[in-house]
Short mmCIF file of C-alpha atoms in Angstrom, two decimals:
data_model
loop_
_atom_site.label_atom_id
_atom_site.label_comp_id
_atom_site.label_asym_id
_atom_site.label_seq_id
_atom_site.Cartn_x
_atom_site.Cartn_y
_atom_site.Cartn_z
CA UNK A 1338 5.17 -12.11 0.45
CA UNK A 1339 3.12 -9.19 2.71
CA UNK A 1340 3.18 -5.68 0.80
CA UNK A 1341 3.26 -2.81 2.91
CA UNK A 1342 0.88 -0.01 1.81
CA UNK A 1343 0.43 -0.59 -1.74
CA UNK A 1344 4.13 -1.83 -1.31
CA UNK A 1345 6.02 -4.23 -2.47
CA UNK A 1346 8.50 -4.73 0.74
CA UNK A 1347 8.78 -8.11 2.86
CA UNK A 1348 7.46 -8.53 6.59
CA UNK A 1349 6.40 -6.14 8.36
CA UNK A 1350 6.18 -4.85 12.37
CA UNK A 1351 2.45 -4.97 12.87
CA UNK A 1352 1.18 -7.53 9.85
CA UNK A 1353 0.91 -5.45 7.53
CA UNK A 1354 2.31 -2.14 7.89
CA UNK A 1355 0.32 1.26 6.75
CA UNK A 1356 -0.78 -0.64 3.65
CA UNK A 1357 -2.63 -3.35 5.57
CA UNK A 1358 -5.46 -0.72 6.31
CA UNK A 1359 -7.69 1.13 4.32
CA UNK A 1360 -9.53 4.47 5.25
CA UNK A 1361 -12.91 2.28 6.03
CA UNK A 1362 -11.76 -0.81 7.73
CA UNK A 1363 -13.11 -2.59 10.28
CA UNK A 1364 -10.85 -4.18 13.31
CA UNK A 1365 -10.62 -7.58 14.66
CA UNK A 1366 -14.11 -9.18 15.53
CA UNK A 1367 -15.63 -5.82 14.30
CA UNK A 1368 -14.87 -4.47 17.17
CA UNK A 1369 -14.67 -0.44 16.76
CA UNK A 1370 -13.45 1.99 19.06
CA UNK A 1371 -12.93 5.74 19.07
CA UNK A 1372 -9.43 6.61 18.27
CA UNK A 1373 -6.60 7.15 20.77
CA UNK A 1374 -2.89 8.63 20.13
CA UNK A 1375 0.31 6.84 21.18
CA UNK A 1376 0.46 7.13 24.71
CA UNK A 1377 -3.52 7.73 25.54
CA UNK A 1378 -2.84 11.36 24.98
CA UNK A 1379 -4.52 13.34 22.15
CA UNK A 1380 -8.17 15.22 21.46
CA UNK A 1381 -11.27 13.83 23.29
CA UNK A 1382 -14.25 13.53 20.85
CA UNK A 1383 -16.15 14.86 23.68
CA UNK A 1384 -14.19 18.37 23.67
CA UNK A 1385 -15.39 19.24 20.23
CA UNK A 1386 -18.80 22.08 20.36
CA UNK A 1387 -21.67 19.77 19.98
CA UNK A 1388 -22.73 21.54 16.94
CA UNK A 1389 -19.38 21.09 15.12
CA UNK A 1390 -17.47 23.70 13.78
CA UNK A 1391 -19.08 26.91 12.14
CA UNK A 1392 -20.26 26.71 8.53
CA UNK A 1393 -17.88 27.19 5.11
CA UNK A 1394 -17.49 26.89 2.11
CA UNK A 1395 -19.23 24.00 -0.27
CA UNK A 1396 -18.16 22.55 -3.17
CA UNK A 1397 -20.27 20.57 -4.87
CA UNK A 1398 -18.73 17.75 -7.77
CA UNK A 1399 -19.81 16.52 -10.80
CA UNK A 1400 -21.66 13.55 -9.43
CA UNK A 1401 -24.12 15.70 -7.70
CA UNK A 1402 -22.75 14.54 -4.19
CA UNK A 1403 -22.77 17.25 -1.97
CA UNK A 1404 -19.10 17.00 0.62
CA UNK A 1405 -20.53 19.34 3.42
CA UNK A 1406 -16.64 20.98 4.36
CA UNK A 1407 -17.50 22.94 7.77
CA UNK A 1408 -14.14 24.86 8.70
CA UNK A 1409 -13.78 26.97 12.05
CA UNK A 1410 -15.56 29.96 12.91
CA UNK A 1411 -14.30 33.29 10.85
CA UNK A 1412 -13.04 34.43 13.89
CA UNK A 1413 -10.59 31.63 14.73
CA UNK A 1414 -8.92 32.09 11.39
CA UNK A 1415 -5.65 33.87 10.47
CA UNK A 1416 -4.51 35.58 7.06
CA UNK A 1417 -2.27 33.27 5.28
CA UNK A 1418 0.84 33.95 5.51
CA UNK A 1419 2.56 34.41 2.13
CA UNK A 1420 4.91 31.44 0.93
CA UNK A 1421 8.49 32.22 0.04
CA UNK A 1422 8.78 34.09 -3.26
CA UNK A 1423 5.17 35.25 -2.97
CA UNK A 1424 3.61 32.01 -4.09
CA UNK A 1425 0.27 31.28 -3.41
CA UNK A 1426 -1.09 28.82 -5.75
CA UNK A 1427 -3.22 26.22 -4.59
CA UNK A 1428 -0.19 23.88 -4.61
CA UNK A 1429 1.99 25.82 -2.51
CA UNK A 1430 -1.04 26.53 -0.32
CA UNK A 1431 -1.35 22.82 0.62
CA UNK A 1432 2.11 22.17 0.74
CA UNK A 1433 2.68 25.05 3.65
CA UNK A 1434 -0.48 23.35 5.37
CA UNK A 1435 1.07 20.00 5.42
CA UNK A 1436 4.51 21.27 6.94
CA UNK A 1437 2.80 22.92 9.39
CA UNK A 1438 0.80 19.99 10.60
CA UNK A 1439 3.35 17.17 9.65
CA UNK A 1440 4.93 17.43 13.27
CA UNK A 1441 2.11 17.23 15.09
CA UNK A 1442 0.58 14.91 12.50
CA UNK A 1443 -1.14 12.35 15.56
CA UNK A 1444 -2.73 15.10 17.28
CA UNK A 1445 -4.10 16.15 13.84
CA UNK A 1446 -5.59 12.49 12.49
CA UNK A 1447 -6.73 12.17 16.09
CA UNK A 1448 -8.92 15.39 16.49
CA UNK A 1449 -10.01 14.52 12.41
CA UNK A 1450 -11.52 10.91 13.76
CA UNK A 1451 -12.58 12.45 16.59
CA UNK A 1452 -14.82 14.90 14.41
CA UNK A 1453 -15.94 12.79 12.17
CA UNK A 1454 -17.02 9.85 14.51
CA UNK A 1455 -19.04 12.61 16.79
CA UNK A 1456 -21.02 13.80 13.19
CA UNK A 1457 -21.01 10.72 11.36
CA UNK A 1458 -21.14 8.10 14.51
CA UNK A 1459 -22.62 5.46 12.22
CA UNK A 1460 -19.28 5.38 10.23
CA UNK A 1461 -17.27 4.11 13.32
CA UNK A 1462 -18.32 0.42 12.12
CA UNK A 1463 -16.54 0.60 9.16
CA UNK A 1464 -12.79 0.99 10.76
CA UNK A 1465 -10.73 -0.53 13.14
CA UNK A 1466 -9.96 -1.30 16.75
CA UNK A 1467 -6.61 -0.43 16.76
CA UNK A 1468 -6.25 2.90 14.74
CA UNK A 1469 -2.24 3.74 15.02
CA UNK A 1470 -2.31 2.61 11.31
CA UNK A 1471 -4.86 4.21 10.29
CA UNK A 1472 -3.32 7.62 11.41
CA UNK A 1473 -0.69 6.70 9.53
CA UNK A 1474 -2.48 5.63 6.55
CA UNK A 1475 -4.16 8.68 6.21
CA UNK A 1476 -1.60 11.03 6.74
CA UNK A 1477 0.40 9.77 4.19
CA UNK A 1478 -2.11 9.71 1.44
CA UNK A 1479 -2.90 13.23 2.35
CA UNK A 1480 0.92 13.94 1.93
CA UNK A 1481 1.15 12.01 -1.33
CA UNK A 1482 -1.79 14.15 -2.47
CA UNK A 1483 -0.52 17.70 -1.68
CA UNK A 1484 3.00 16.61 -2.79
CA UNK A 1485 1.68 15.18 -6.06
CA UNK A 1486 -1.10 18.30 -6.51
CA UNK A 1487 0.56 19.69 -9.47
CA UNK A 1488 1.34 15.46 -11.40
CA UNK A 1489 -1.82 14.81 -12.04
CA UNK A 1490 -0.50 11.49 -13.91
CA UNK A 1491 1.11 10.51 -10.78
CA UNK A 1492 -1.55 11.54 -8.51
CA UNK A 1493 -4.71 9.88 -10.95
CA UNK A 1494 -2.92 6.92 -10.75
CA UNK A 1495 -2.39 6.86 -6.92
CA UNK A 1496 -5.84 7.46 -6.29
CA UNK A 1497 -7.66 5.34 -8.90
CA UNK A 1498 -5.03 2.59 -7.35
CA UNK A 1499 -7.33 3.61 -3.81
CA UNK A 1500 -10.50 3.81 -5.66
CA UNK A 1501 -10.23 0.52 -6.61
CA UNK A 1502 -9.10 -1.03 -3.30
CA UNK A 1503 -11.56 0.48 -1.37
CA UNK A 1504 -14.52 -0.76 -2.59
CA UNK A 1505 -13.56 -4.23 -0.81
CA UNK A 1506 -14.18 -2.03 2.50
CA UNK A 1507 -17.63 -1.17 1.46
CA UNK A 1508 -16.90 2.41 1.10
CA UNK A 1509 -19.59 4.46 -0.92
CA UNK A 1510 -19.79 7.64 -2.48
CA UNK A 1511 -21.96 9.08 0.47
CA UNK A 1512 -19.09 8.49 2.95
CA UNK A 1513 -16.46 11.32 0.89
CA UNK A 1514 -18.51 14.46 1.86
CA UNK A 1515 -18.11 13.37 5.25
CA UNK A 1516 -14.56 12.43 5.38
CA UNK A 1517 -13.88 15.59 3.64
CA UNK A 1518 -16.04 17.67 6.43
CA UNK A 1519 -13.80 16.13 9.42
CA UNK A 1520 -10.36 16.89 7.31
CA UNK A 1521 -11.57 20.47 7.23
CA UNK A 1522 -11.98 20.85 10.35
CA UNK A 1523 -8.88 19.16 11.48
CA UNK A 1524 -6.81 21.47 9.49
CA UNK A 1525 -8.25 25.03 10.48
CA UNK A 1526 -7.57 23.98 13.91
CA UNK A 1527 -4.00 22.94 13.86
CA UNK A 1528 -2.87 24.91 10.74
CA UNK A 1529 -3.58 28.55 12.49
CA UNK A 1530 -0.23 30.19 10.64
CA UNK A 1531 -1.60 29.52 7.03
CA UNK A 1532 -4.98 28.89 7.32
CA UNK A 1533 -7.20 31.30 6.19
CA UNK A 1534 -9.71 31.53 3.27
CA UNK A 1535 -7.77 30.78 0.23
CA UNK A 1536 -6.35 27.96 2.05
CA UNK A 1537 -9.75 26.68 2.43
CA UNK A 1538 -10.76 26.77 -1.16
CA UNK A 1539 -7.34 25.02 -2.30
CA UNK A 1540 -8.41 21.84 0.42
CA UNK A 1541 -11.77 21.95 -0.73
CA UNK A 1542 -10.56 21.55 -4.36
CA UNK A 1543 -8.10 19.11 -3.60
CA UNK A 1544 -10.34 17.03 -2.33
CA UNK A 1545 -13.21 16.98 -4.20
CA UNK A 1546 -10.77 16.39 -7.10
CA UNK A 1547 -9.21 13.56 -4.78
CA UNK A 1548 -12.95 12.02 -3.84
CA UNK A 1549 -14.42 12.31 -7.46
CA UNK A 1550 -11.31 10.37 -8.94
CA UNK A 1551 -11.29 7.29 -5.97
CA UNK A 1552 -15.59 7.44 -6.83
CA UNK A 1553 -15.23 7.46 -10.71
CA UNK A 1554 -12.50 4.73 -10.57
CA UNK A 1555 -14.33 2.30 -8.48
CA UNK A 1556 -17.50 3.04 -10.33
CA UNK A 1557 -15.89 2.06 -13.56
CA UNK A 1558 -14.17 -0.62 -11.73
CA UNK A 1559 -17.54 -2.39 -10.48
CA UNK A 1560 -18.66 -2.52 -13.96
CA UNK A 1561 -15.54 -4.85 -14.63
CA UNK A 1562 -14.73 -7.11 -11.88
CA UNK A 1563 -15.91 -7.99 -8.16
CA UNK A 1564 -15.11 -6.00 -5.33
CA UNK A 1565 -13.37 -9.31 -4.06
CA UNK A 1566 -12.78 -12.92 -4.75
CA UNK A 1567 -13.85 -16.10 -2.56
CA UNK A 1568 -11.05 -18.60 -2.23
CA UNK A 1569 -10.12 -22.10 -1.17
CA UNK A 1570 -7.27 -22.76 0.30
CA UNK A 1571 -6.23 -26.03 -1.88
CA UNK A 1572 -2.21 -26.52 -0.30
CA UNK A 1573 -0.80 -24.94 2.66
CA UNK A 1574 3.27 -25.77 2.96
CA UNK A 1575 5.31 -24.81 5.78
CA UNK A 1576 8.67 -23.93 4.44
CA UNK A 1577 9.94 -22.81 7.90
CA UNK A 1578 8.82 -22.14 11.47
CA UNK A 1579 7.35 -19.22 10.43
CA UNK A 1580 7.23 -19.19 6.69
CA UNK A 1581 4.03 -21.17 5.03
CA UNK A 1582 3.58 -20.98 0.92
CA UNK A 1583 -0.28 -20.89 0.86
CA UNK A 1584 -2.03 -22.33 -2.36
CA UNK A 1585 -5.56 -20.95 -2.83
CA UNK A 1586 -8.34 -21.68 -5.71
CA UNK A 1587 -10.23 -18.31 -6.61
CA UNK A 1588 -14.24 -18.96 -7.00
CA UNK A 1589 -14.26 -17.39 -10.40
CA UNK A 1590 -11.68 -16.17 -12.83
CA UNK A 1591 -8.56 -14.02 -11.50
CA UNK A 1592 -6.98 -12.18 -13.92
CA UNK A 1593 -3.57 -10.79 -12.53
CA UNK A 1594 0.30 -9.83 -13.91
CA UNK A 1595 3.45 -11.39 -12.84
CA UNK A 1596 5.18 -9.66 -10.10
CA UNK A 1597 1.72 -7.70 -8.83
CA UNK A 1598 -0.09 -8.25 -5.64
CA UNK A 1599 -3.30 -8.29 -3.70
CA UNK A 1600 -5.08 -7.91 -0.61
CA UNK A 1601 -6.17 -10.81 1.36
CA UNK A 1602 -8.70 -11.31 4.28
CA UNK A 1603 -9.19 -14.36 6.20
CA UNK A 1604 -12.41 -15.58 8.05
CA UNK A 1605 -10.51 -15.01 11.81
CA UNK A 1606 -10.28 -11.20 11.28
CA UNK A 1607 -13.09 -10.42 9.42
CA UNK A 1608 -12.67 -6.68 7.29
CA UNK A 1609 -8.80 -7.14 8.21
CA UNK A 1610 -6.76 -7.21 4.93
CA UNK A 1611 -3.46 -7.34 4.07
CA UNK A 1612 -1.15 -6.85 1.15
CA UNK A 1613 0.42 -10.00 -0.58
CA UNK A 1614 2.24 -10.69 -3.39
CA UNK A 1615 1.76 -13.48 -5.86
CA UNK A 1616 4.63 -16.05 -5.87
CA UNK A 1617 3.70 -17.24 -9.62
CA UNK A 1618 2.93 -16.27 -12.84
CA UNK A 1619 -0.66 -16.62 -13.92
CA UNK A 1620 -1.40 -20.67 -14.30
CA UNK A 1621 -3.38 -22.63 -16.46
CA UNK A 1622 -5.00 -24.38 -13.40
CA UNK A 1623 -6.13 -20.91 -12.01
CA UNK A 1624 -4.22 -21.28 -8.50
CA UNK A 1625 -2.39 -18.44 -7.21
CA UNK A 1626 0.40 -19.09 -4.23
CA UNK A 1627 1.43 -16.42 -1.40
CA UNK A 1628 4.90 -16.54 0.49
CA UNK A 1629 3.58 -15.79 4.11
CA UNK A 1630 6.37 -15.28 7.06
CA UNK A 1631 4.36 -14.87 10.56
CA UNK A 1632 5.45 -11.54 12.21
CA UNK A 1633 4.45 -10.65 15.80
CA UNK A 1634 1.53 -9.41 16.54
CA UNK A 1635 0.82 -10.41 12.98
CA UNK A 1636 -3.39 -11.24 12.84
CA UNK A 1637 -4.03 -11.42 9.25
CA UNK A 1638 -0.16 -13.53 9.01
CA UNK A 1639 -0.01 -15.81 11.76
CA UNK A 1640 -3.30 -16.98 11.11
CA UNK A 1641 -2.64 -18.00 7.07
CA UNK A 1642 0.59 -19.67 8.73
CA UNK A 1643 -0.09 -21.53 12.14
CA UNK A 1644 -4.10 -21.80 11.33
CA UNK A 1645 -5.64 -21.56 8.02
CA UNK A 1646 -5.82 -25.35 6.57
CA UNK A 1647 -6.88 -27.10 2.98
CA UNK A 1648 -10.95 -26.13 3.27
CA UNK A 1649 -10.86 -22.80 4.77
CA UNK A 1650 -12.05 -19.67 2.65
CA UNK A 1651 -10.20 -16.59 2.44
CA UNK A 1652 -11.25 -13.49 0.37
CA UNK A 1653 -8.81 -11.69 -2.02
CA UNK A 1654 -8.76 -8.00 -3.16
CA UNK A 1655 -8.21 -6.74 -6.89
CA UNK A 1656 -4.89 -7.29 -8.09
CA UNK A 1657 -2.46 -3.94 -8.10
CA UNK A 1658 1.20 -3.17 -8.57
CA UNK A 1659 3.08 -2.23 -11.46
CA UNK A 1660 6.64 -4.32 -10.64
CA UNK A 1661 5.74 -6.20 -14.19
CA UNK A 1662 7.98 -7.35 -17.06
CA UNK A 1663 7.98 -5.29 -20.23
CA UNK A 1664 8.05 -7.94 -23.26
CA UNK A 1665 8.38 -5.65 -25.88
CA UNK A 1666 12.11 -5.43 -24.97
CA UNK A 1667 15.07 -7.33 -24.43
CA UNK A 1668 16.74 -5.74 -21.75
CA UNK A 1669 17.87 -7.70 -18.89
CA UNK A 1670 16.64 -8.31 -15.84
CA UNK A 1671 18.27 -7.42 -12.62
CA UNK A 1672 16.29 -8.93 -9.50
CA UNK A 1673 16.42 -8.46 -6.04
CA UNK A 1674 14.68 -10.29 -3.51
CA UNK A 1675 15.28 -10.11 0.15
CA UNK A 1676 13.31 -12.66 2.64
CA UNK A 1677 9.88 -13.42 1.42
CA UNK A 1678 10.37 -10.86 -1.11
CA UNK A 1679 11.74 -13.80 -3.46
CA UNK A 1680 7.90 -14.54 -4.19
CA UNK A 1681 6.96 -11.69 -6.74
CA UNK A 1682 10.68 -12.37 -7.73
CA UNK A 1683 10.07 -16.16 -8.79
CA UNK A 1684 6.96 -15.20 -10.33
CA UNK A 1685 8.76 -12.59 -12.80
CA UNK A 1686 11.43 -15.51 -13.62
CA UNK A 1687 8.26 -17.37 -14.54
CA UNK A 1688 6.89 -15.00 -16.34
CA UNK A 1689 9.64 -14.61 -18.74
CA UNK A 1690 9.90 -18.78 -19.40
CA UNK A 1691 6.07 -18.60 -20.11
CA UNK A 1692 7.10 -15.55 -22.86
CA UNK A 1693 9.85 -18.00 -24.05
CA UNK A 1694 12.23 -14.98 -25.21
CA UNK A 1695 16.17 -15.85 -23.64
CA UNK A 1696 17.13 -12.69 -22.01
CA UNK A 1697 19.57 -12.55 -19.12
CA UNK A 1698 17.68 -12.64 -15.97
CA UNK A 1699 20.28 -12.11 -12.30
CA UNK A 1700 18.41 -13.07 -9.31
CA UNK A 1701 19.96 -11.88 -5.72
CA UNK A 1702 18.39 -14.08 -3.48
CA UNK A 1703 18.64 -12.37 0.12
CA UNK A 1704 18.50 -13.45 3.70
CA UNK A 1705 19.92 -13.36 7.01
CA UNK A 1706 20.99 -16.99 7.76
CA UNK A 1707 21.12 -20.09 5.45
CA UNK A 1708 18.07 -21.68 6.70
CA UNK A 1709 15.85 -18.52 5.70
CA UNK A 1710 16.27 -19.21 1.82
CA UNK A 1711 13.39 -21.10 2.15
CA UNK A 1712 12.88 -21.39 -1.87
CA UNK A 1713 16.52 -21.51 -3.07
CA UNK A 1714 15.95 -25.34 -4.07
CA UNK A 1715 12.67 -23.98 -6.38
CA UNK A 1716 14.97 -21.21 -7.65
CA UNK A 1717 17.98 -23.59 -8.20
CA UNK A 1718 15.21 -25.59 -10.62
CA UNK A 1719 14.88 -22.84 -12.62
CA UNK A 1720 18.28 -21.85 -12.84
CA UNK A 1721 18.74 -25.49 -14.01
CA UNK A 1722 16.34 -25.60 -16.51
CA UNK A 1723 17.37 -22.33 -18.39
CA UNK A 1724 20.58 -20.83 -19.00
CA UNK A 1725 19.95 -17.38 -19.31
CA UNK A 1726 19.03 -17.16 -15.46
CA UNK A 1727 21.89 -16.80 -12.91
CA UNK A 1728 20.54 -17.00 -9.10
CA UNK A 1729 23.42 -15.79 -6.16
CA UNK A 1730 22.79 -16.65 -2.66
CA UNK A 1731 23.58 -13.83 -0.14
CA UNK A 1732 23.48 -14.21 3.61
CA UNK A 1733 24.04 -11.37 5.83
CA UNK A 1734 25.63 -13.98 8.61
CA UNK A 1735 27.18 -16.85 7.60
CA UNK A 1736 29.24 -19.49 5.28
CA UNK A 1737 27.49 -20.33 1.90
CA UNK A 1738 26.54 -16.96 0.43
CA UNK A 1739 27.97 -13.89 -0.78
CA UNK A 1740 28.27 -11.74 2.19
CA UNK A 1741 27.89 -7.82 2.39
CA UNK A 1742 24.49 -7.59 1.77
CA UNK A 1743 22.11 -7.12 -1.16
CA UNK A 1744 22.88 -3.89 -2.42
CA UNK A 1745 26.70 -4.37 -1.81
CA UNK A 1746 26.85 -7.80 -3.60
CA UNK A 1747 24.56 -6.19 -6.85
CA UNK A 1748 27.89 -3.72 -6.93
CA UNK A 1749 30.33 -6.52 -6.55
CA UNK A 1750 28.97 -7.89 -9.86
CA UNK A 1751 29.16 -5.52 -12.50
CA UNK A 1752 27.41 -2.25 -14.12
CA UNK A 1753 23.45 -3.03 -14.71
CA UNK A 1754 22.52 0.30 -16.23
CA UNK A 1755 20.95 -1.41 -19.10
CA UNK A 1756 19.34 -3.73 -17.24
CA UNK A 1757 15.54 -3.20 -15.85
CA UNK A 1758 15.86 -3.50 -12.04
CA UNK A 1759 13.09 -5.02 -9.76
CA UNK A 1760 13.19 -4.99 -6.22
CA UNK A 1761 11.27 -6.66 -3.11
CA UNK A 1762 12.11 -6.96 0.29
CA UNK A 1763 11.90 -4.83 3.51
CA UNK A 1764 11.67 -1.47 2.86
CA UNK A 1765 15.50 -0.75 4.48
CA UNK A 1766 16.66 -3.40 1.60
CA UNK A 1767 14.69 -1.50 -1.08
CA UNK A 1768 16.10 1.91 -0.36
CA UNK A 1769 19.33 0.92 0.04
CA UNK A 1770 19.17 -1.14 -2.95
CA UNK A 1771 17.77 2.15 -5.13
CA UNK A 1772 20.44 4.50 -3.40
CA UNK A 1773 23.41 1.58 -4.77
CA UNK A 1774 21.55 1.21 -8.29
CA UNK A 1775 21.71 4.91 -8.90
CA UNK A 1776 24.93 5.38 -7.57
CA UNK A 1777 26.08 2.94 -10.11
CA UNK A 1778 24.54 4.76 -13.18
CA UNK A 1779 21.19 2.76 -13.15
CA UNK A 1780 18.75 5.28 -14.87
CA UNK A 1781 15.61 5.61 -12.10
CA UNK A 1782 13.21 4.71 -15.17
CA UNK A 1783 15.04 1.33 -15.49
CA UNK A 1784 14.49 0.85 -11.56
CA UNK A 1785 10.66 -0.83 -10.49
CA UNK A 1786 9.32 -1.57 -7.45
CA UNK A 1787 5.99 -1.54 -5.44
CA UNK A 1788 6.74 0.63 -2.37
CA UNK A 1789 4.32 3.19 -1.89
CA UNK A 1790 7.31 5.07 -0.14
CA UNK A 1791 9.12 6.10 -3.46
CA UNK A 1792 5.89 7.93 -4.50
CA UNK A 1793 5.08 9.50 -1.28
CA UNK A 1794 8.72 10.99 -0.91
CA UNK A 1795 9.10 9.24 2.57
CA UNK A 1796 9.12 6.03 4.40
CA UNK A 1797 5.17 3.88 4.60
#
């Protein structure tokens, strides 16, 4: 099953959504280009002063690395404007900056690649052709960020999460300072109404604390594990037209959770990666399996389907997700799994036979026809083979399921508020879903799942 964005949602419109991407990426080939809005429209790289904007502030972090933040000219900036209620903390500063720039958030990511490709140009091989996502990608980590400012449980864990994942790009300390430069400049030009100098600091803060915590976490990390895993693909099974189960041997111990994914990159699209989840729980052979559905204009997807083979090599990203089963309880489990989102979903059921503690585990098996419950035979096994799981069929069109939906059939069946709740699908299916569970009483604590959208406050 494809994660969006450090997500845990089913399919998605361009293989792989904005959590296919990461900040350093390369595209297709390794093919780089400078970046261009929707529509062709947006800041030419060329139009920025050939010097770069004036001098400002510098901030220097604990690891000595320098992030040279160049901000406009003192004359091109206004007084901040205060915030209602007089606040001006550094929170509130970056929160004002952010609605001001959310609307005209392509321009913005635009005219911040176009600065940093004209400074830095050697960093243009390190992300993609096609850079619509990574607009995206970025703005919404910046929002998660500035929304999550003042949590910094929430926001350490976001970022070491990114720390992490990006060393499979080849990103290196050196490359923050510059990043950081670019977002600088970006904002003092489209954020006239509250920049000023005390909005400057609170960026310049925010990210160095941002950069030092994605640097410290994959520093730690490289002392632990690889930045990615060789693998063989061993079994490739086409469940449907479009739907493959791909079996694939890692070259060295993989040490992963039930119900978490990773990224994966295939030898067709070299520095493409995309988010998958496992469809098993941890095996004594070592194999892991991914649910892939082909989507159009899917690379990294249509490939693993219609041409990766027993023999190829694929490369696989550090495990991440927290959609896992808490053992030291025996509440009980409420699952739904919507398309290819059934993979993580097996893989929990799994997890709990391996435990071999009976608690009552409901699977919701989603899809839009009959023929797309490609694994209800492998989940009809299970059911088989242990009483305490119960797996319901729904189809949104036609005979042989319950109809109405996921969320609407969960609601046909009972209260579940002292159940744990995990859900993976499409992200529609998972906000719906949430919306129905805590309508019914379902505590948000109780309710898991991997969509990046639930901690940004918005749907990636």
């Amino acid at each position: 099953m494809e994660v969006p964005a450090t997500a845990s949602a089913a399919g998605d419109r361009t293989d792989g959504g904005v959590g296919g991407g990461g900040w350093f990426t390369r595209g297709p080939g390794g093919a780089t280009s400078a970046p261009t809005p929707p529509g062709g429209h947006g800041p030419d790289p060329r139009s920025v002063p050939p010097n770069g904007p004036g001098p400002g502030p510098r901030s220097t972090p604990p690891n000595g690395h320098e992030p040279v933040f160049r901000s406009v000219p003192p004359q091109r900036m206004h007084p901040e404007r205060p915030a209602a209620g007089g606040d001006t903390s550094g929170t509130a500063l970056l929160r004002r900056t952010m609605a001001e720039i959310e609307p005209i958030a392509d321009t913005v990511t635009s005219y911040f690649y176009a600065l940093l490709f004209l400074r830095h140009p050697a960093l243009r091989a390190l992300f993609p052709a096609a850079m619509d996502t990574q607009r995206d990608r970025l703005f919404k980590a910046l929002l998660t960020a500035a929304t999550h400012a003042d949590d910094p449980v929430a926001l350490t864990t976001y970022l070491t999460h990114l720390g992490r994942g990006h060393r499979k790009y080849g990103t290196r300390p050196e490359h923050y300072p510059a990043v950081g430069e670019a977002l600088i400049g970006a904002l003092a030009r489209y954020a006239p109404s509250t920049w000023g100098p005390r909005a400057e600091a609170a960026w310049v803060a925010a990210y160095t604390t941002i950069s030092q915590i994605m640097i410290d976490a994959a520093t730690e990390d490289e002392l632990r594990a690889p930045a990615w895993w060789q693998a063989e693909v061993v079994a490739h099974d086409m469940r449907t037209k479009d739907i493959a189960v791909v079996t694939v041997r890692p070259d060295q111990p993989y040490p992963f959770l039930a119900g978490q994914y990773t990224a994966l990159e295939t030898p067709w699209w070299p520095r493409v990666w995309r988010h998958y989840s496992f469809a098993s729980a941890p095996r004594s052979d070592g194999l892991l399996s991914f649910h892939v559905k082909a989507v159009p204009a899917g690379w990294v997807s249509n490939a693993l389907v219609h041409r990766a083979r027993p023999g190829d090599v694929v490369r696989l990203g550090p495990p991440a997700g927290s959609m896992t089963v808490d053992h030291t309880t025996d509440n009980g489990l409420l699952c739904l799994g919507g398309g290819t989102g059934i993979a993580p979903i097996k893989a929990l059921v799994e997890d709990v036979v391996q435990h071999g503690r009976h608690r009552s585990v409901d699977v919701f098996y989603g899809a839009r026809s009959n023929t797309d419950l490609y694994d209800f035979d492998t989940m009809m096994r299970l059911q088989q083979s242990h009483p305490w799981l119960s797996v319901r069929p729904v189809v949104d069109d036609g005979p042989g399921g319950l109809p109405g939906g996921l969320p609407e059939a969960v609601r046909e069946y009972g209260a579940w508020h002292t159940h744990d709740v995990y859900l993976s699908g499409p992200p529609g299916m998972i906000r719906r879903g949430v919306d129905t569970l805590l309508g019914m009483g379902v505590p948000s604590r109780r309710i898991r799942h991997d969509s990046i959208e639930g901690l940004v406050g918005a749907t990636t």
